[in-house]
C-alpha atoms as one frame of an Amber mdcrd trajectory, in Angstrom:
protein
  -5.710  10.446 -17.853  -3.002   9.462 -14.978  -4.283   8.999 -11.678  -2.668
   7.963  -8.385  -5.182   6.923  -5.614  -4.142   6.506  -2.011  -5.681   4.061
  -0.018  -5.166   2.292   4.284  -5.286   5.312   6.128  -7.559   5.897   8.931
  -7.083   6.172  13.118  -4.484   4.160  14.710  -2.836   4.048  18.231   0.458
   5.283  19.258   2.868   1.668  18.502   0.434   0.656  15.957   0.749  -0.438
  11.850  -0.710   0.725   8.775  -0.133  -0.176   5.535  -1.102   2.375   3.122
  -1.294   2.334  -0.838  -1.334   4.051  -4.175  -2.815   2.344  -6.876  -1.878
   4.049 -10.256  -2.966   3.854 -13.432  -2.544   5.662 -17.016   0.916   5.107
 -16.534   3.679   2.341 -16.614   4.674   2.635 -12.999   7.566   0.937 -12.997
   9.424   3.524 -14.769   8.592   6.102 -12.531  10.211   6.748  -9.491   7.391
   6.534  -6.399   7.319   8.432  -3.282   5.272   8.990  -0.144   5.015  12.137
   1.262   3.036  13.592   3.960   1.773  17.130   5.411   0.453  17.907   8.803
  -1.684  20.786   9.702   0.983  23.847   9.777   3.379  22.242   8.294   5.138
  22.040   4.810   4.526  19.055   2.897   7.547  16.474   3.352   9.248  13.459
   1.527   8.526  10.413   3.907   9.921   8.054   1.566  10.973   6.871  -2.206
  11.741   4.265  -4.056  13.457   4.268  -8.036  12.708   2.468 -10.865  15.685
   0.521  -9.915  14.447  -0.627  -6.050  16.532   2.198  -4.557  14.607   3.122
  -1.005  15.498   6.537   0.936  13.441   7.529   4.249  13.345  10.456   6.105
  15.581  10.083   9.282  12.144  10.370  11.371  10.405   7.089  10.315  14.070
   5.115   9.321  13.434   1.295  11.142   9.865   1.762  11.426   8.664   2.508
   7.839   9.028   0.644   4.237   8.489   1.698   0.848   7.456  -0.808  -1.302
   6.364  -1.828  -4.900   4.707  -4.072  -7.125   4.946  -3.260 -10.437   2.423
  -5.925 -11.524  -0.095  -4.116  -9.723   1.170  -0.693 -10.687   0.345  -0.249
  -6.799   3.358   1.208  -4.277   3.108   0.741  -0.420   4.207   2.308   2.606
   4.132   0.021   5.524   4.590   1.616   8.990   5.335   0.553  12.315   5.630
   1.426  15.806   2.960   4.608  14.889   3.633   7.770  16.316   1.390  10.519
  17.184   3.955  13.068  15.191   3.193  10.656  12.163  -0.034  11.964  12.494
  -0.708  13.592   8.833  -2.208  13.346   5.133  -0.138  11.272   3.105   0.635
  11.701  -0.615   1.931   9.395  -3.149   4.005  10.515  -6.296   4.823   9.205
  -9.447   7.711  11.071 -10.781   9.458   9.853 -14.082  13.421   9.849 -13.760
  13.857  12.500 -16.510  10.649  14.120 -17.666   9.754  17.381 -15.401   5.922
  17.445 -16.401   5.635  13.642 -15.676   4.737  14.326 -12.031   1.723  13.395
 -10.642  -0.049  13.138  -7.048  -2.615  11.267  -5.791  -5.598  12.968  -3.438
  -4.143  11.973   0.137  -5.169   9.773   2.653  -5.430  10.532   6.508  -3.353
   8.879   9.064  -4.160   9.765  12.629  -2.455   8.657  15.520  -4.006   8.707
  18.874  -4.726   6.953  22.108
C-alpha cells in the first residue's frame, strides 16, 4: 500500500517562506525519483522541482533561486523549501514518486494548498 502525504501548505504573505513535506510509505523511496508539481485553478499541472535517486535536481524557471527540493531517505520524506513566495506561486502542490524504469510505479499524494496573498 503506497501512500504519499503532503503537508506544510497554508497561507503566507508575499515574500514569505513555506516548507512542504512529502512523507512516503509502502515504497523504498530512495530508489524513486521524487518531484513536486503544482496546479493552479484553470491551469495544467506543472513540474516545479524534481530530484533523482542520485540527487540531481531540476527546477522550473519560475522558481529557480527561490525553491529547493531535497530528500531524506532515512525518513522516507521529500521536501520543498519555498522562499520569496509570490502570489503566482498559489496552487495545490502535489508530491510524486516515480520509478526510473518501471512505468506502473508512479505515485501521487493528495496535494496541499499553498496560498500567497497579502
